[in-house]
Coordinates of C-alpha atoms and ligand atoms in Angstrom, one line a residue:
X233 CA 0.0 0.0 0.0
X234 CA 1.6 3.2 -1.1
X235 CA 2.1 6.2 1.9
X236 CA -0.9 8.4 2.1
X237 CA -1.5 11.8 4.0
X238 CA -2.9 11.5 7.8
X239 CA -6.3 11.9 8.2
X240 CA -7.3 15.4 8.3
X241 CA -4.7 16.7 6.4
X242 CA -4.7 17.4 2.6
X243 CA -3.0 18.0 -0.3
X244 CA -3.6 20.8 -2.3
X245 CA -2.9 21.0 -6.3
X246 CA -4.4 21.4 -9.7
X247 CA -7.4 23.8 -9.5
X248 CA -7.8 23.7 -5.8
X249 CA -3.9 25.3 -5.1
X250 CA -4.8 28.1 -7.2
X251 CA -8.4 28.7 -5.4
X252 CA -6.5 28.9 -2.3
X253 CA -4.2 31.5 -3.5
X254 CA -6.5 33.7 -5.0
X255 CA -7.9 33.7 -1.2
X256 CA -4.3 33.9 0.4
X257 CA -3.7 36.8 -2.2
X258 CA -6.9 38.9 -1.6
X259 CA -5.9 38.3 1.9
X260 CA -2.9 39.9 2.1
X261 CA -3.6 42.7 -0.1
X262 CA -6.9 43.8 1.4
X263 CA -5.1 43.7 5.2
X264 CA -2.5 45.8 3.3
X265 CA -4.8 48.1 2.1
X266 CA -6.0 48.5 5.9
X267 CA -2.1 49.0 7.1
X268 CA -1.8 45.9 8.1
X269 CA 2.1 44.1 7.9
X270 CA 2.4 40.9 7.5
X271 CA 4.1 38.6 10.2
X272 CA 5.2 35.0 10.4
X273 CA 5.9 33.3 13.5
X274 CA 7.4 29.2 14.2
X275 CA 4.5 26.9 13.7
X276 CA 6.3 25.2 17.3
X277 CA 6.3 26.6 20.2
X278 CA 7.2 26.1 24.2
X279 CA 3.5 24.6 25.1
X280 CA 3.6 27.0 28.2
X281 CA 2.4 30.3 25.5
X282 CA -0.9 28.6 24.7
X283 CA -1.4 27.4 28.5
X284 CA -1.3 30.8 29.5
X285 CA -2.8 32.5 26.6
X286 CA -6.0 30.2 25.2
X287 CA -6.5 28.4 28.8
X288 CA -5.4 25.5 30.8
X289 CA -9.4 24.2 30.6
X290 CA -10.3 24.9 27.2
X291 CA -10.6 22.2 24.3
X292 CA -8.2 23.4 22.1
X293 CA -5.3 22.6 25.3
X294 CA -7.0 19.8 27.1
X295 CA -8.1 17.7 23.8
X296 CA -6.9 19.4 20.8
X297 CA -3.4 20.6 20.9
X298 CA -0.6 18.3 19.6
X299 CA 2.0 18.5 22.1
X300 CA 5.1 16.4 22.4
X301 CA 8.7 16.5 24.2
X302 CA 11.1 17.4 22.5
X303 CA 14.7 15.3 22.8
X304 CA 16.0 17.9 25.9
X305 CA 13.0 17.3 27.6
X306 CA 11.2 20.5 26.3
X307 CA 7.1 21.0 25.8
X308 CA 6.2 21.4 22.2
X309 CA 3.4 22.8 20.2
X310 CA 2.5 22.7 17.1
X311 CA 0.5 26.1 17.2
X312 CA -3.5 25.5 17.2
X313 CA -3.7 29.0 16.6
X314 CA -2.1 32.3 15.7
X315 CA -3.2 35.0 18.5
X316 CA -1.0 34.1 21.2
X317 CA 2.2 33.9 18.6
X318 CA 1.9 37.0 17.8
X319 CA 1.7 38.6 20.9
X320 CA 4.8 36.9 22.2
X321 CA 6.7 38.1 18.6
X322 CA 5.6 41.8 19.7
X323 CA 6.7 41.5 22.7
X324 CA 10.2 39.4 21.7
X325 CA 10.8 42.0 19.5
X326 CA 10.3 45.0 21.2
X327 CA 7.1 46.3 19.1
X328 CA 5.8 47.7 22.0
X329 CA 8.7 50.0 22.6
X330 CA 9.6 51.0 18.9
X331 CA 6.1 50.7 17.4
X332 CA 3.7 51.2 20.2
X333 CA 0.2 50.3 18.4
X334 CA 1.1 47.6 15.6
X335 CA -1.2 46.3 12.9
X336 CA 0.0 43.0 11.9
X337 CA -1.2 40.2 9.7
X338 CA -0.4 36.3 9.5
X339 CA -1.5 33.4 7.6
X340 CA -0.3 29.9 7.8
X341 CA -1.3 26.5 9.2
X342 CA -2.8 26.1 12.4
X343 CA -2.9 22.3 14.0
X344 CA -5.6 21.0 15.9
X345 CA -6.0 16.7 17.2
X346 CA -9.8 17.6 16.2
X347 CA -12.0 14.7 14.5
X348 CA -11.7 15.1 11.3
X349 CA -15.2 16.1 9.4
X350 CA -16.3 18.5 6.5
X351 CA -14.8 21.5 7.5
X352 CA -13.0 20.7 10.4
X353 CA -9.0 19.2 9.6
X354 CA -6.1 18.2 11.9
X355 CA -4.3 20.4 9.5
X356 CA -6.0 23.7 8.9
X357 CA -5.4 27.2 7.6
X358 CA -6.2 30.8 9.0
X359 CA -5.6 34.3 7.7
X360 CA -5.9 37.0 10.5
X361 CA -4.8 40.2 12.1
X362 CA -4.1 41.3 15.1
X363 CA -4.1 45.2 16.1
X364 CA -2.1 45.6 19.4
X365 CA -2.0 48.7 21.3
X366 CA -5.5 50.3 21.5
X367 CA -8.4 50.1 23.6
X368 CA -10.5 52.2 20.9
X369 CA -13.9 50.8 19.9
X370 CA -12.8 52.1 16.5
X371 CA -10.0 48.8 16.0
X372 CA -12.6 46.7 16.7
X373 CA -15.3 48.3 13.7
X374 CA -11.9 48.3 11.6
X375 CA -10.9 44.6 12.3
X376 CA -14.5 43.6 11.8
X377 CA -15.0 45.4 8.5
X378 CA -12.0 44.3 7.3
X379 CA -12.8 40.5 7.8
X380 CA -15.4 41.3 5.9
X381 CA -14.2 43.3 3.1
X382 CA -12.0 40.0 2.3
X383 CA -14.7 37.6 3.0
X384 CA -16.6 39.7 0.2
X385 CA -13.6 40.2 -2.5
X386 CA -13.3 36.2 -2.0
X387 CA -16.9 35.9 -3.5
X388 CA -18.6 35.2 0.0
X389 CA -21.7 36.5 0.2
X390 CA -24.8 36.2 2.7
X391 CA -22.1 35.7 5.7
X392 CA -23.3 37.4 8.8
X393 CA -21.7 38.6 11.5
X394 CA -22.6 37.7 15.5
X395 CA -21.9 40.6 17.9
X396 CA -21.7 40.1 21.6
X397 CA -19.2 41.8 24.3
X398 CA -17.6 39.6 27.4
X399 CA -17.3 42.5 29.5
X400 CA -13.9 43.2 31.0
X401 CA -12.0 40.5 33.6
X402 CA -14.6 41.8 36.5
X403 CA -17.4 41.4 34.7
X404 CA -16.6 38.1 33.8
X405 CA -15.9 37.1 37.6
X406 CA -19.4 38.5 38.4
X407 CA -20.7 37.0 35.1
X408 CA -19.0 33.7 35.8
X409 CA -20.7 33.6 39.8
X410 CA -24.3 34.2 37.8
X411 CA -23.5 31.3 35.3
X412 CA -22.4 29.1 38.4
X413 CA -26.1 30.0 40.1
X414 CA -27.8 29.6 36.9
X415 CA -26.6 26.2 36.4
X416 CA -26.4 25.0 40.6
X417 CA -29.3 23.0 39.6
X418 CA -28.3 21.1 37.1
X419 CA -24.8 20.8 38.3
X420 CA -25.1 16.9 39.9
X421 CA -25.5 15.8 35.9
X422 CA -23.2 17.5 34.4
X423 CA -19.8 15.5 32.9
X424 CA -17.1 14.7 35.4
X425 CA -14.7 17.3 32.9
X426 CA -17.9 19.7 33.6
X427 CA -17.8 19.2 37.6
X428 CA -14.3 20.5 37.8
X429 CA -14.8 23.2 35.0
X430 CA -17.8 24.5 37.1
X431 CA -15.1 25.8 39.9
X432 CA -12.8 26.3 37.4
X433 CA -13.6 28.0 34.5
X434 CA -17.3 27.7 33.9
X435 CA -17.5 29.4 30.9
X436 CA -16.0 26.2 29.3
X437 CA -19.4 24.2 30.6
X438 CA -20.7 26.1 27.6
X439 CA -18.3 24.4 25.2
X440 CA -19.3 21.2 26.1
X441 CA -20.1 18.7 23.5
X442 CA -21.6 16.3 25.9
X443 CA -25.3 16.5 24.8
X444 CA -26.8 16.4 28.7
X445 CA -24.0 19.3 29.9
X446 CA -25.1 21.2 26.9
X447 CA -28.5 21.2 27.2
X448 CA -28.5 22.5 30.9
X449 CA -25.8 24.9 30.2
X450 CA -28.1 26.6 27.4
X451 CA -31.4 25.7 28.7
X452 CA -31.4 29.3 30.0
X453 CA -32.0 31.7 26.6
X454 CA -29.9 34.5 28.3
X455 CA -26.8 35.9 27.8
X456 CA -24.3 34.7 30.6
X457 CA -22.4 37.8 29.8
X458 CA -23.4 41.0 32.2
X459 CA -21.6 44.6 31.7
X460 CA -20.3 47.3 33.4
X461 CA -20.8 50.5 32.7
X462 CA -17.6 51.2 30.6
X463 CA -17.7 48.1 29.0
X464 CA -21.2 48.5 28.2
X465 CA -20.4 52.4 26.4
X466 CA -17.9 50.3 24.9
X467 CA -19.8 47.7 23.4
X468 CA -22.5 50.8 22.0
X469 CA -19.7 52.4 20.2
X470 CA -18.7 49.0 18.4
X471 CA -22.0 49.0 17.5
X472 CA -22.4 52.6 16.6
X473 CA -18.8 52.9 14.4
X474 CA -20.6 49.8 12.4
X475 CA -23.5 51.1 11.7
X476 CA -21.5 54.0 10.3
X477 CA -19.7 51.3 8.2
X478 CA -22.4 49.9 7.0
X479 CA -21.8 47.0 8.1
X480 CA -24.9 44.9 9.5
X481 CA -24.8 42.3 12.4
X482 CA -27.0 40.2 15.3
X483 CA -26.0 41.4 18.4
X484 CA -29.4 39.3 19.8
X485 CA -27.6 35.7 19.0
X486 CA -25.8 34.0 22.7
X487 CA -22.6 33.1 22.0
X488 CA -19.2 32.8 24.0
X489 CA -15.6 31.9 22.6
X490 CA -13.6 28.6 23.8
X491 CA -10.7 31.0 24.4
X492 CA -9.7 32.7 27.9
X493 CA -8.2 35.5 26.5
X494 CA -11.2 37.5 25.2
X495 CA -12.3 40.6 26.8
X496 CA -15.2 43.4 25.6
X497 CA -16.1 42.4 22.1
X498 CA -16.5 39.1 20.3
X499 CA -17.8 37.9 16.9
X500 CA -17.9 35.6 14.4
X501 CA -18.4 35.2 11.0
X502 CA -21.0 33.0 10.1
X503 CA -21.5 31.8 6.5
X504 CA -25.0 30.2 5.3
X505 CA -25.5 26.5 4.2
X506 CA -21.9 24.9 5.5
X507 CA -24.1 22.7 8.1
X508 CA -22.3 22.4 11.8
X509 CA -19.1 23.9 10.4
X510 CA -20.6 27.1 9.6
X511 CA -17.9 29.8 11.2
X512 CA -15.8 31.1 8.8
X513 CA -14.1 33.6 11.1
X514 CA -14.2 34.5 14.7
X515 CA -12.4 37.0 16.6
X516 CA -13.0 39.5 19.3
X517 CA -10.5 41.9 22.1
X518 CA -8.2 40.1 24.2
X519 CA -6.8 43.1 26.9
X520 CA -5.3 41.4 28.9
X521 CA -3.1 38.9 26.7
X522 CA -0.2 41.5 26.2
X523 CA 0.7 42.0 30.0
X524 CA -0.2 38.2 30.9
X525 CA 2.6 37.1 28.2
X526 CA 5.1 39.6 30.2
X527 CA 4.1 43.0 28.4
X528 CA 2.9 46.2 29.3
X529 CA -1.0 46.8 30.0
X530 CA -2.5 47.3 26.4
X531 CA -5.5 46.4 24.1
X532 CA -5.9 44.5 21.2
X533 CA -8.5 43.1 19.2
X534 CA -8.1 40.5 16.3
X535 CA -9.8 38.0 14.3
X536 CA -8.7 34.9 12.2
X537 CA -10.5 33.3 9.2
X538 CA -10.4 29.2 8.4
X539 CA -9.4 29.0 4.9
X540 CA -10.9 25.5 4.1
X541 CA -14.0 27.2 5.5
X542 CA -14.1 30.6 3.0
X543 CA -13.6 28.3 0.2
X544 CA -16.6 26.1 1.5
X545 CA -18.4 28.5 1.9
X546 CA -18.0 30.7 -1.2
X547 CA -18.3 27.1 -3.4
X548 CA -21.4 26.8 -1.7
X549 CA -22.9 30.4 -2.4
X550 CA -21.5 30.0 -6.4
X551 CA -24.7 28.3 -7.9
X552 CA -22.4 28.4 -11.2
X553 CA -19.3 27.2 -9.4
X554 CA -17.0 28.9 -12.1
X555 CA -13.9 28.3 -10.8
X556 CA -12.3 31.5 -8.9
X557 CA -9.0 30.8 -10.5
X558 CA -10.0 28.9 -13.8
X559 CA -9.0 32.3 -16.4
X560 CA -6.6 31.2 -19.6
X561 CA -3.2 32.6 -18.8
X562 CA 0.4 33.0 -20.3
X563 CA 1.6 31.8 -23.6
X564 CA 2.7 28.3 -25.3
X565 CA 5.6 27.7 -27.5
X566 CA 5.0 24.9 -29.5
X567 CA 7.8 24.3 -32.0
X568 CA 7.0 22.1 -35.6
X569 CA 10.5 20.6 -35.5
X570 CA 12.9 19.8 -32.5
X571 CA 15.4 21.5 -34.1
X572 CA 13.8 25.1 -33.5
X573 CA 13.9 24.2 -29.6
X574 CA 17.1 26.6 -29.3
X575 CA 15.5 29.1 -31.2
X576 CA 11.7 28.7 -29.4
X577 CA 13.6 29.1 -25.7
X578 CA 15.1 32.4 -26.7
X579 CA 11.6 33.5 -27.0
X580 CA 10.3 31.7 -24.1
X581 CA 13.5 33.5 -21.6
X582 CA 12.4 36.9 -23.1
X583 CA 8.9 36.3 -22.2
X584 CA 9.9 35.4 -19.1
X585 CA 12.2 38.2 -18.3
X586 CA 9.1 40.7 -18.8
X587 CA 6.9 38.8 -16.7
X588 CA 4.7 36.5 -19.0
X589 CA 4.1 33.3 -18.4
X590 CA 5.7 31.0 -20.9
X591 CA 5.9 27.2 -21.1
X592 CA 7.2 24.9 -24.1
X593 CA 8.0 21.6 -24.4
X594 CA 11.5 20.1 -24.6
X595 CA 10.8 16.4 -25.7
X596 CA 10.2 17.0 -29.6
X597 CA 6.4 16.1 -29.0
X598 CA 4.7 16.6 -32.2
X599 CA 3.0 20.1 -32.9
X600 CA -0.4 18.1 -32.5
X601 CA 0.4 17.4 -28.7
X602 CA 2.3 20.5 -28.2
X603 CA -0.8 21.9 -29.2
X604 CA -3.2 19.4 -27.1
X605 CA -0.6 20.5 -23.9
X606 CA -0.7 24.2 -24.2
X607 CA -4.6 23.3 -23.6
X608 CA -4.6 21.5 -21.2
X609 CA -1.9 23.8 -19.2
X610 CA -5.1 26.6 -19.9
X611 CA -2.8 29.4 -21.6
X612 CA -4.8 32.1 -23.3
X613 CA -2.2 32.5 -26.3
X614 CA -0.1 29.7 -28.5
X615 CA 2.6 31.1 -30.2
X616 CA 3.9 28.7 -33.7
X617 CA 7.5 28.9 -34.8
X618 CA 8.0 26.6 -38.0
X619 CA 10.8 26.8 -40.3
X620 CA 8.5 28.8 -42.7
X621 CA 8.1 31.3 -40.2
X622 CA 12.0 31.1 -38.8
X623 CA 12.2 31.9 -42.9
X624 CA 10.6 35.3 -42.7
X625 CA 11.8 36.0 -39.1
X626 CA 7.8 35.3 -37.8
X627 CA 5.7 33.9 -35.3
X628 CA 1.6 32.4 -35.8
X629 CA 0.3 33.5 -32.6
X630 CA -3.3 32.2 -31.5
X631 CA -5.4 32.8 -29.2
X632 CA -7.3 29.9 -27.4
X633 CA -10.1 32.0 -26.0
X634 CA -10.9 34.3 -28.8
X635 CA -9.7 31.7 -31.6
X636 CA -8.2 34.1 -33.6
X637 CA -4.9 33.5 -35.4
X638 CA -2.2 36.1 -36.6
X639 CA 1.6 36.2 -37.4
X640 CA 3.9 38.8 -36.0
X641 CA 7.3 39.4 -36.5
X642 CA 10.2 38.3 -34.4
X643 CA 10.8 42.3 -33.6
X644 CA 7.6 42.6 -32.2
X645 CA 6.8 39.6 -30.8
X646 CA 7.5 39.8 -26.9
X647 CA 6.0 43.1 -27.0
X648 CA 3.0 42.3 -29.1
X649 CA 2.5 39.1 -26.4
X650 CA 2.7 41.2 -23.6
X651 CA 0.0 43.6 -24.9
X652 CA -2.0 41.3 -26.3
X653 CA -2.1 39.3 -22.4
X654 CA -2.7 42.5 -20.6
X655 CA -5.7 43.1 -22.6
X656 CA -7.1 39.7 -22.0
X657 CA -6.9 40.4 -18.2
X658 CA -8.8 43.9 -18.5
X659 CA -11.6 42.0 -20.6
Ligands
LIG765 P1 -15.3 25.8 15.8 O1 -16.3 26.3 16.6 O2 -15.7 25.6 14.3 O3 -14.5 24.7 16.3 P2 -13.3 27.6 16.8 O4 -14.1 28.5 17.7 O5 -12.6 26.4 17.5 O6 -14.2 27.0 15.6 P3 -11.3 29.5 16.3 O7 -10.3 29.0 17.2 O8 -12.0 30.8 16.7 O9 -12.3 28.4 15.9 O10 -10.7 29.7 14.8 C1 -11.2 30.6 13.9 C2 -11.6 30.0 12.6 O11 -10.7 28.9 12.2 C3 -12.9 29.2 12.7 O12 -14.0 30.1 12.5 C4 -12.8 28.3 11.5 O13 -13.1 28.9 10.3 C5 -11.4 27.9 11.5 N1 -11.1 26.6 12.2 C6 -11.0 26.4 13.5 N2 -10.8 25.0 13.8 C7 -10.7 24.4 12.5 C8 -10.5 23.1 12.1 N3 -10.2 22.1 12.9 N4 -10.5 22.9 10.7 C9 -10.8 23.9 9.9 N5 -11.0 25.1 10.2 C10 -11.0 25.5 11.5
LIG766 MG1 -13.0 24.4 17.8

């Protein structure tokens, strides 16, 4: 039996790679456009940064992290996620001294020892930002509108975005002795993992996928969440700086994160039709995180988008399901005798050095084949040297979308190519 990739992991090519970038792409550019920098951090890390930062009691540590010691005896990570990273490259690197309040962007894989389903991978991807170093509602409506602005340049529409604050760390002590009333009752039948989270951390009873813990931990339809009165202002200027950005949400829907470090405002991203695995993005403030990981007292509010999930669910809104990706592009070579090879590559480099994409073949495949390849490899243009045309220093140049045919001359043909591709991408 050949090798084949562990269960909830993929491969990506053909079509599907180049789906993926045009997301990745439209990622990157629309943070940029929003002054975010991109960032990369290790995909390892000591174990003891998500401990502190996600939560000794949440899933993602107790059942979904990969961890493993290293051979000197140190606790590894694989990172389930790309918040606390971050934070602990600001800080490393001094951002908070030099830069102060830092926009920065990240995308890569995330790991998580989930069950593998539609939608939910061992291997996974985000994109996401983090803005660190501001307590303004104003970072949240930006962070928010721009998850959406590239949710929406993906192709994604009908998402909808949840709204709810947490309240600061006080509000969640008083919020947390509420919960603990609310649910006294039904305490004796909750899970054994639910009996010690009730002391502990009882927001996480709310996680619980244990059908019994969940029902009595959202029997009551009420938020468990209650604010103060600064956190409450806060949450009506989120609300208010959205409005003004047009951008609609539900603040009625109860929801809570399975992450500690959220303060004050949390959302997600919820696209229609993807079943249980409907979340394409989720994100919220975090306050706190920047002086727990060893920094100085300062706000920040983030979000991160699951890539297999945009794609889901923008394949799912695309009744036509033209492939994002699937335009003719670039220019074949195809040569009617191996002998013009030499001759067909000096064409093919110049292309290149101007920035065309330009393929030939190099086995002496007949000019039927080349022609059946340069199909198959979807370029918009075919360009035919034959000794004919070597004669009168001129190329046949086709193109595949348009089927027209006509020859140019050597002179002008890298120039006439490069026109001639630019157009096809305006049209
Ligand atoms: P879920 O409720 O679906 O488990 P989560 O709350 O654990 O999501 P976050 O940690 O907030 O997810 O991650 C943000 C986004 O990353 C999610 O909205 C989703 O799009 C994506 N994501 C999270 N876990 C996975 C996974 N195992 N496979 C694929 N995508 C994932
Ligand atoms: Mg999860």
């Amino acid at each position: 039996m050949p090798l084949q990739a562990l269960r909830g992991t993929t491969d990506l090519l053909g079509e599907e790679v180049k789906r993926w970038s045009v997301v990745e792409h439209t990622a990157h550019r629309i943070a940029q456009v929003y002054g975010y920098q991109e960032l990369r951090t290790p995909l390892i890390e000591d174990a003891s940064l998500f401990l502190r930062s996600v939560g000794e009691t949440t899933d993602i540590i107790q059942k979904e992290m990969f961890r493993f010691e290293d051979r000197g005896g140190h606790d590894i990570a694989l990172r389930p996620e790309g918040t606390a990273s971050v934070v602990r490259a600001y800080l490393e690197h001094n951002l908070h001294k030099t830069d102060g309040f830092a926009k920065l962007f990240y995308l890569g894989p995330m790991f998580r020892a989930e069950r593998p389903q539609a939608g939910r991978f061992r291997q996974f991807h985000q994109y996401g930002v983090e803005a660190i170093g501001s307590e303004s509602p104003w970072v949240d409506v930006e962070v928010i509108t721009l998850c959406l602005h590239i949710l929406r340049e993906c192709g994604l529409t009908g998402a909808v975005v949840w709204l709810s604050s947490m309240g600061c760390r006080n509000d969640q002590q008083r919020s947390a002795q509420l919960l603990r009333e609310r649910l006294m009752k039904g305490k004796p039948k909750l899970c054994k993992e639910c009996q010690a989270r009730f002391e502990k951390n009882v927001f996480r009873v709310l996680d619980c996928k244990n059908p019994t813990c969940h029902e009595i931990a959202w029997r009551s339809k009420v938020s468990p969440f209650v604010l103060c009165e600064a956190c409450a202002a806060h949450f009506d200027e989120v609300r208010r700086g959205l409005r003004e950005a047009s951008v609609s949400f539900d603040d009625t829907k109860i929801f809570t994160r399975g992450l500690d470090y959220y303060t004050r405002t949390v959302f997600e991203v919820r696209a229609t039709g993807l079943g249980a695995q409907d979340a394409v993005a989720a994100g919220g403030r975090y306050d706190h995180l920047v002086e727990e990981l060893g920094g100085p007292s300062m706000g920040a509010v983030g979000f991160a988008a699951g890539i297999e999930r945009v794609l889901m669910a923008v394949d799912h809104g695309r009744a036509e399901a033209a492939p994002m990706a699937n335009r003719r592009r670039g220019v074949y070579l195809a040569v009617a005798t191996p002998s013009l090879i030499g001759e067909g590559f000096r064409f093919v480099q110049q292309l290149r050095e101007h920035g065309v994409c330009a393929v030939m073949d190099y086995d002496g495949k007949s000019l039927k084949s080349q022609l059946r390849e340069a199909d198959k490899a979807n370029c918009q243009l075919v360009a035919i040297l034959g000794e004919a045309e070597v004669k009168q220093r001129a190329i046949t140049l086709k193109d595949l979308e348009q089927g027209s045919q006509e020859t140019v001359s050597f002179d002008a043909f890298v120039d006439e190519v490069s026109r001639e591709l630019k157009t096809l991408c305006q049209r």
